[in-house]
Amino acid sequence: MKFIVIGITDNPQPFFPPEVLEIIRNGKVFSGGKRHHEIVAPLLPADTEWIDITVPLDAVFKRYHDEVVVFASGDPLFLGFANTLRREFPDAAITIYPTFNSLQMLAHRLVIPYHDMRIVSLTGRPWPEFDCALIERVGKIGVLTDKEHTPATIAQRMLDYGYSGYTMHVGEHLGNPSLEKVATLSLEEAAHRDFSMPNCVILDGKTIENTKPYGIPDIAFALLDGREKMITKMPIRLLTLQALALPKRHVFWDIGFCTGSISIEARLQFPQLHIEAFEIRPECEAIIHENARRLGTPGISVHIGDFLKTDIASFPRPDAVFIGGHGGKLKEMIAKVLTVLADDGVIVMNSVKAPKVLTDSQQLWDETCEEFGLRQEPPMKIVIDEHHPIKILKCRK
């Protein structure tokens, strides 16, 4: 197999150098999106085969044979179709003739440098990579959009989570002389405007604070029924995250999240984490969402209901688990966690020894670890002000 991949813009009368025009004149099999076909159709030789790139892609790949000339948007190696071809046809010969990608063209129109821009693709992809860039307070973000992740929905998400300090630049139909538009807007303006496709976005955060707090003050959280004791205190939170070794983890489960303080602190400090948060009390759902919006931590997946009755088979396997509440069913809870815990995964729980507490949670923890053959690490004992002593307990497979 041989592929020649030619990058084009939205210009209905594209310019190609002589070498590329010669390739098109001699081509037999061509492929690309429907919009690409509309642009290049007048240049294609008669009696050639055109293969539309549509989903499912497997059906498209089965039709590829011999030498295929593929038209793709911008630079085909910039989050583009050439990367897909390299993955699906690792032994194929691939030649690339790129042009400017849409974010480059938007930067050119705005006359702003883009060497320091974080690139995020939301084209057919979910929010996590974009959320991570926000939480990290990246100063300049280039975003590839689609029909679901529009400039308006992007702007609204940023406003919902308190990232209002960005200016949004939107480029529509870049490269098309009659349709091209470039607008510079506040997020409030962008959230209430419709934009035509295709478009892309550059977010400029010159006015945002580029540092995030290390340790969220307890007073910043909305509480369950205003009860101050129903939140893991900030020093304990940070030590708990340390015990979980989150910098090297990928998927974190917070079981019994209550106000969401552990999940939110983890998301803020380690935005690369995929976080699943579980809680049996339905009133806590609104609280964690409010706290996530207050503290700028989008992307936490929230599940309300009895964890022991929750179907967890389809969830990403955790390599770090925090048990914030077990209702006396710690053994059953850990047994369920062990069915999905990654081989190098850890489980952490905070044990409070209070005079009126009848069940010793550390004793229950020790018995459970022994029964399941879990390796414990030495507990860490902490006392804060007049509060009862807390032990951070940790085990691993």
Coordinates of C-alpha atoms in Angstrom, one line a residue:
M1 CA 0.0 0.0 0.0
K2 CA 1.0 3.6 -0.7
F3 CA -0.7 6.7 0.5
I4 CA -0.1 10.3 -0.6
V5 CA -1.8 12.6 1.9
I6 CA -2.5 16.2 0.7
G7 CA -3.4 18.9 3.2
I8 CA -6.0 21.4 2.1
T9 CA -7.8 24.4 3.8
D10 CA -11.5 25.5 3.4
N11 CA -10.6 27.5 0.3
P12 CA -13.0 26.4 -2.6
Q13 CA -10.2 27.2 -5.1
P14 CA -7.1 25.6 -3.5
F15 CA -3.6 26.3 -4.6
F16 CA -1.3 23.3 -5.1
P17 CA 2.3 23.4 -6.2
P18 CA 3.1 21.7 -9.6
E19 CA 4.3 18.5 -7.9
V20 CA 1.0 18.0 -6.2
L21 CA -1.0 18.9 -9.3
E22 CA 0.9 16.2 -11.2
I23 CA 0.1 13.6 -8.5
I24 CA -3.6 14.5 -8.8
R25 CA -3.6 14.3 -12.6
N26 CA -2.1 10.8 -12.5
G27 CA -4.2 9.5 -9.5
K28 CA -6.6 6.6 -9.8
V29 CA -8.0 6.3 -6.3
F30 CA -8.8 9.3 -4.1
S31 CA -10.3 9.6 -0.7
G32 CA -11.3 12.3 1.8
G33 CA -14.3 13.8 3.6
K34 CA -17.3 15.0 1.7
R35 CA -16.3 18.6 2.2
H36 CA -12.9 17.8 0.7
H37 CA -14.5 16.1 -2.3
E38 CA -16.6 19.2 -3.0
I39 CA -13.4 21.4 -3.0
V40 CA -11.2 19.1 -5.2
A41 CA -13.8 17.5 -7.5
P42 CA -13.0 19.9 -10.4
L43 CA -9.4 18.8 -10.3
L44 CA -9.9 15.0 -10.4
P45 CA -9.4 13.1 -13.6
A46 CA -12.4 11.5 -15.2
D47 CA -13.3 7.9 -14.3
T48 CA -11.4 7.9 -11.0
E49 CA -12.6 6.2 -7.8
W50 CA -13.5 8.4 -4.8
I51 CA -13.8 6.8 -1.3
D52 CA -15.6 8.9 1.3
I53 CA -14.1 8.9 4.7
T54 CA -17.0 8.1 7.0
V55 CA -17.6 6.0 10.0
P56 CA -17.2 3.1 10.5
L57 CA -13.6 3.6 9.3
D58 CA -13.0 -0.2 9.0
A59 CA -15.4 -0.2 6.0
V60 CA -13.3 2.6 4.5
F61 CA -10.0 0.8 5.0
K62 CA -11.3 -2.3 3.3
R63 CA -11.8 -0.3 0.1
Y64 CA -8.2 1.0 0.1
H65 CA -5.9 -0.7 -2.4
D66 CA -2.6 -0.1 -4.2
E67 CA -2.0 3.7 -4.2
V68 CA -4.5 6.1 -2.6
V69 CA -4.4 9.9 -2.8
V70 CA -6.0 11.2 0.4
F71 CA -7.1 14.8 1.0
A72 CA -7.1 15.9 4.7
S73 CA -7.5 19.2 6.5
G74 CA -4.5 21.3 7.2
D75 CA -1.4 19.3 8.3
P76 CA -2.4 15.6 8.1
L77 CA 0.1 14.8 10.9
F78 CA -1.4 17.4 13.2
L79 CA -4.1 15.4 15.0
G80 CA -5.0 14.4 11.5
F81 CA -5.9 11.4 9.3
A82 CA -2.2 10.6 8.5
N83 CA -1.8 9.4 12.0
T84 CA -4.8 7.1 11.6
L85 CA -3.2 5.7 8.4
R86 CA 0.1 5.1 10.2
R87 CA -1.7 3.2 12.9
E88 CA -3.9 1.1 10.6
F89 CA -1.3 0.5 7.9
P90 CA 2.1 0.4 9.7
D91 CA 3.9 -1.1 6.6
A92 CA 2.5 1.4 4.1
A93 CA 4.6 4.0 2.4
I94 CA 3.2 7.4 3.3
T95 CA 4.1 10.8 1.7
I96 CA 2.7 14.0 3.2
Y97 CA 2.1 17.4 1.5
P98 CA 0.9 19.6 4.3
T99 CA -0.6 23.0 4.5
F100 CA -1.3 25.2 7.5
N101 CA -3.7 23.7 10.1
S102 CA -6.6 25.8 11.3
L103 CA -5.0 26.9 14.6
Q104 CA -1.9 28.1 12.7
M105 CA -4.1 30.1 10.4
L106 CA -6.1 31.6 13.3
A107 CA -2.8 32.6 15.0
H108 CA -1.6 34.1 11.7
R109 CA -4.9 36.2 11.4
L110 CA -4.5 37.4 15.0
V111 CA -0.7 37.9 14.6
I112 CA 0.1 36.1 17.8
P113 CA 2.9 33.6 18.4
Y114 CA 1.7 30.0 18.9
H115 CA 4.9 28.2 19.9
D116 CA 3.7 28.2 23.5
M117 CA 0.2 27.1 22.9
R118 CA -1.2 23.9 24.4
I119 CA -3.2 22.1 21.8
V120 CA -6.4 20.2 22.8
S121 CA -8.7 18.3 20.4
L122 CA -12.3 18.1 21.2
T123 CA -13.1 16.7 17.8
G124 CA -15.0 13.5 18.6
R125 CA -13.3 13.4 22.0
P126 CA -14.5 14.0 25.6
W127 CA -13.6 16.9 27.9
P128 CA -10.7 15.5 30.1
E129 CA -7.8 16.9 28.1
F130 CA -9.4 20.3 27.9
D131 CA -10.3 20.2 31.6
C132 CA -6.7 19.4 32.5
A133 CA -5.4 22.4 30.6
L134 CA -7.9 24.6 32.5
I135 CA -7.0 23.2 35.9
E136 CA -3.3 23.6 35.1
R137 CA -4.0 27.3 34.3
V138 CA -2.4 27.0 30.9
G139 CA -2.1 30.6 29.5
K140 CA -2.8 29.9 25.9
I141 CA -4.9 27.0 24.6
G142 CA -5.7 26.0 21.0
V143 CA -8.9 24.0 20.7
L144 CA -10.2 21.9 17.8
T145 CA -14.0 21.8 18.0
D146 CA -16.9 19.7 16.7
K147 CA -20.7 20.0 16.5
E148 CA -21.0 19.0 20.2
H149 CA -18.0 20.9 21.6
T150 CA -18.7 24.3 20.0
P151 CA -17.2 27.6 21.0
A152 CA -20.4 28.4 22.9
T153 CA -20.4 25.1 24.9
I154 CA -16.7 25.5 25.6
A155 CA -17.2 29.1 26.9
Q156 CA -20.1 28.0 29.1
R157 CA -18.1 25.2 30.7
M158 CA -15.3 27.6 31.5
L159 CA -17.8 30.1 33.1
D160 CA -19.5 27.3 35.1
Y161 CA -16.1 26.4 36.7
G162 CA -14.8 29.9 37.3
Y163 CA -12.3 30.2 34.4
S164 CA -13.7 33.6 33.3
G165 CA -10.3 35.3 32.9
Y166 CA -9.8 34.0 29.3
T167 CA -10.5 35.8 26.0
M168 CA -11.8 33.6 23.2
H169 CA -10.7 34.0 19.6
V170 CA -12.9 32.0 17.1
G171 CA -12.0 31.4 13.5
E172 CA -14.7 30.1 11.1
H173 CA -14.1 28.7 7.6
L174 CA -10.5 29.7 7.7
G175 CA -8.9 29.8 4.3
N176 CA -12.3 30.4 2.5
P177 CA -12.1 34.0 1.2
S178 CA -15.9 34.5 1.1
L179 CA -16.9 32.7 4.4
E180 CA -13.9 33.3 6.7
K181 CA -14.6 35.1 9.9
V182 CA -12.4 35.8 13.0
A183 CA -14.0 37.1 16.2
T184 CA -12.4 38.1 19.6
L185 CA -14.9 37.8 22.4
S186 CA -15.4 37.5 26.1
L187 CA -16.5 34.1 27.3
E188 CA -19.9 35.7 28.2
E189 CA -20.3 36.9 24.6
A190 CA -19.2 33.6 23.1
A191 CA -21.5 31.5 25.3
H192 CA -24.5 33.2 23.7
R193 CA -23.4 33.2 20.0
D194 CA -23.8 30.6 17.3
F195 CA -20.8 29.8 15.1
S196 CA -20.7 28.0 11.7
M197 CA -18.6 24.9 11.1
P198 CA -15.8 24.3 10.7
N199 CA -14.3 26.5 13.4
C200 CA -11.5 26.5 15.9
V201 CA -10.7 28.4 19.1
I202 CA -7.7 30.0 20.7
L203 CA -8.1 30.9 24.4
D204 CA -5.8 33.7 25.7
G205 CA -5.5 33.7 29.5
K206 CA -3.2 36.7 30.0
T207 CA -5.3 37.9 32.9
I208 CA -5.7 34.6 34.8
E209 CA -3.8 33.7 37.9
N210 CA -1.3 31.0 36.8
T211 CA -0.9 29.4 40.2
K212 CA -3.4 27.1 42.0
P213 CA -3.6 26.6 45.7
Y214 CA -1.8 23.7 47.3
G215 CA -4.3 22.6 49.9
I216 CA -7.8 24.0 49.6
P217 CA -8.9 25.9 52.8
D218 CA -11.7 24.0 54.5
I219 CA -13.9 27.2 54.6
A220 CA -14.0 27.1 50.8
F221 CA -16.2 24.0 50.7
A222 CA -20.0 23.8 51.0
L223 CA -20.8 21.4 53.8
L224 CA -23.3 18.7 54.4
D225 CA -26.0 20.3 56.6
G226 CA -23.3 22.9 57.6
R227 CA -21.5 20.2 59.7
E228 CA -17.8 21.1 59.9
K229 CA -16.9 17.6 61.0
M230 CA -18.3 16.1 57.8
I231 CA -15.2 17.1 55.8
T232 CA -11.7 15.7 55.7
K233 CA -9.5 18.6 57.1
M234 CA -7.0 20.1 54.7
P235 CA -3.8 18.7 56.3
I236 CA -5.4 15.2 56.4
R237 CA -6.5 15.5 52.8
L238 CA -2.9 16.3 51.6
L239 CA -1.4 13.5 53.7
T240 CA -4.1 11.1 52.3
L241 CA -3.2 12.1 48.7
Q242 CA 0.4 11.5 49.5
A243 CA -0.4 8.0 50.8
L244 CA -2.3 7.3 47.6
A245 CA 0.8 8.2 45.6
L246 CA -1.4 10.0 43.0
P247 CA 1.4 11.5 40.8
K248 CA 1.9 8.1 39.3
R249 CA -1.7 6.9 39.3
H250 CA -4.2 7.0 36.4
V251 CA -7.7 6.1 37.8
F252 CA -8.8 7.2 41.3
W253 CA -11.9 6.0 43.1
D254 CA -13.3 8.0 46.1
I255 CA -15.9 5.8 47.9
G256 CA -18.1 7.8 50.3
F257 CA -17.2 11.3 49.0
C258 CA -19.7 13.3 51.1
T259 CA -18.7 16.9 50.3
G260 CA -16.2 15.8 47.6
S261 CA -13.2 17.3 49.4
I262 CA -10.9 14.4 48.6
S263 CA -11.9 14.1 45.0
I264 CA -11.7 17.8 44.4
E265 CA -8.3 18.2 46.1
A266 CA -7.1 15.3 44.0
R267 CA -8.4 16.8 40.8
L268 CA -6.9 20.1 41.6
Q269 CA -3.5 18.8 42.4
F270 CA -3.4 16.0 39.8
P271 CA -5.6 17.0 36.9
Q272 CA -4.4 14.1 34.8
L273 CA -6.3 11.7 37.0
H274 CA -9.6 10.0 36.0
I275 CA -11.8 10.3 39.1
E276 CA -14.9 8.2 39.9
A277 CA -16.7 9.4 43.1
F278 CA -19.3 7.3 44.9
E279 CA -21.7 8.3 47.7
I280 CA -24.9 6.7 49.1
R281 CA -26.5 10.0 50.3
P282 CA -28.4 11.6 47.4
E283 CA -28.2 15.1 49.0
C284 CA -24.4 15.0 48.5
E285 CA -24.7 15.0 44.7
A286 CA -25.6 18.7 44.7
I287 CA -22.9 19.5 47.2
I288 CA -20.0 17.9 45.2
H289 CA -21.2 19.7 42.1
E290 CA -21.3 23.0 43.9
N291 CA -17.9 22.5 45.3
A292 CA -16.5 21.4 42.0
R293 CA -17.8 24.6 40.4
R294 CA -16.6 26.8 43.2
L295 CA -13.1 25.4 43.1
G296 CA -12.6 24.9 39.3
T297 CA -12.5 21.2 39.1
P298 CA -14.6 19.9 36.2
G299 CA -14.5 16.3 35.1
I300 CA -15.3 14.3 38.3
S301 CA -17.7 11.4 37.5
V302 CA -20.3 11.2 40.3
H303 CA -22.3 8.1 41.2
I304 CA -25.1 8.2 43.8
G305 CA -26.3 5.0 45.5
D306 CA -25.1 2.1 47.5
F307 CA -21.6 1.2 46.3
L308 CA -22.2 -2.5 47.2
K309 CA -25.2 -2.5 44.8
T310 CA -23.5 -0.5 42.0
D311 CA -22.5 -2.3 38.8
I312 CA -18.8 -1.3 38.5
A313 CA -17.9 -3.7 35.7
S314 CA -17.8 -1.0 33.0
F315 CA -15.9 1.6 35.0
P316 CA -12.2 2.2 34.4
R317 CA -10.1 0.0 36.7
P318 CA -8.7 2.0 39.6
D319 CA -5.1 1.9 40.7
A320 CA -5.9 4.1 43.8
V321 CA -8.9 3.9 46.1
F322 CA -9.9 6.0 49.1
I323 CA -12.6 4.7 51.4
G324 CA -14.2 7.7 53.1
G325 CA -17.1 5.8 54.6
H326 CA -18.1 2.2 54.8
G327 CA -21.1 2.0 57.2
G328 CA -19.7 -1.1 59.0
K329 CA -19.4 -3.0 55.7
L330 CA -15.7 -2.4 55.1
K331 CA -15.0 -6.1 54.4
E332 CA -17.7 -6.3 51.7
M333 CA -16.5 -3.0 50.2
I334 CA -12.9 -4.0 50.0
A335 CA -13.9 -7.4 48.6
K336 CA -15.7 -5.7 45.8
V337 CA -12.9 -3.2 45.1
L338 CA -10.4 -6.1 44.8
T339 CA -12.4 -7.5 41.9
V340 CA -11.3 -4.5 39.8
L341 CA -8.2 -3.0 41.5
A342 CA -5.1 -2.9 39.3
D343 CA -2.3 -5.2 40.2
D344 CA -0.2 -2.3 41.6
G345 CA -3.2 -0.6 43.2
V346 CA -3.4 0.8 46.7
I347 CA -6.4 1.3 49.1
V348 CA -6.3 4.0 51.8
M349 CA -8.7 4.8 54.6
N350 CA -8.7 7.3 57.5
S351 CA -9.6 5.8 60.9
V352 CA -10.9 8.1 63.6
K353 CA -10.8 6.9 67.2
A354 CA -13.5 8.7 69.0
P355 CA -14.8 7.8 72.6
K356 CA -18.4 7.2 71.5
V357 CA -17.6 5.2 68.5
L358 CA -18.4 1.5 69.2
T359 CA -16.7 -0.1 66.2
D360 CA -13.0 0.2 66.0
S361 CA -12.5 0.9 62.3
Q362 CA -8.8 0.1 62.5
Q363 CA -9.5 -3.3 63.9
L364 CA -12.0 -4.0 61.2
W365 CA -9.4 -2.8 58.6
D366 CA -6.7 -5.1 60.1
E367 CA -9.0 -8.1 60.1
T368 CA -10.0 -7.4 56.5
C369 CA -6.4 -7.0 55.3
E370 CA -5.4 -10.2 56.9
E371 CA -8.4 -12.1 55.4
F372 CA -7.6 -11.0 51.9
G373 CA -3.8 -11.2 52.2
L374 CA -3.3 -7.5 51.7
R375 CA 0.1 -5.9 52.6
Q376 CA -0.3 -3.1 55.0
E377 CA 2.1 -0.2 55.4
P378 CA 2.7 1.3 58.9
P379 CA -0.2 3.6 59.8
M380 CA 0.4 7.4 60.1
K381 CA -1.1 9.0 63.2
I382 CA -2.1 12.7 63.1
V383 CA -3.8 15.0 65.6
I384 CA -5.1 18.4 64.5
D385 CA -6.0 21.0 67.2
E386 CA -8.7 19.6 69.5
H387 CA -9.9 16.9 67.1
H388 CA -9.6 13.2 67.8
P389 CA -6.6 11.4 66.5
I390 CA -6.7 10.1 62.9
K391 CA -4.7 7.2 61.5
I392 CA -4.1 7.0 57.7
L393 CA -4.2 3.3 56.9
K394 CA -2.8 2.0 53.6
C395 CA -2.7 -1.4 52.0
R396 CA -1.9 -2.9 48.6
K397 CA -2.3 -6.2 46.8

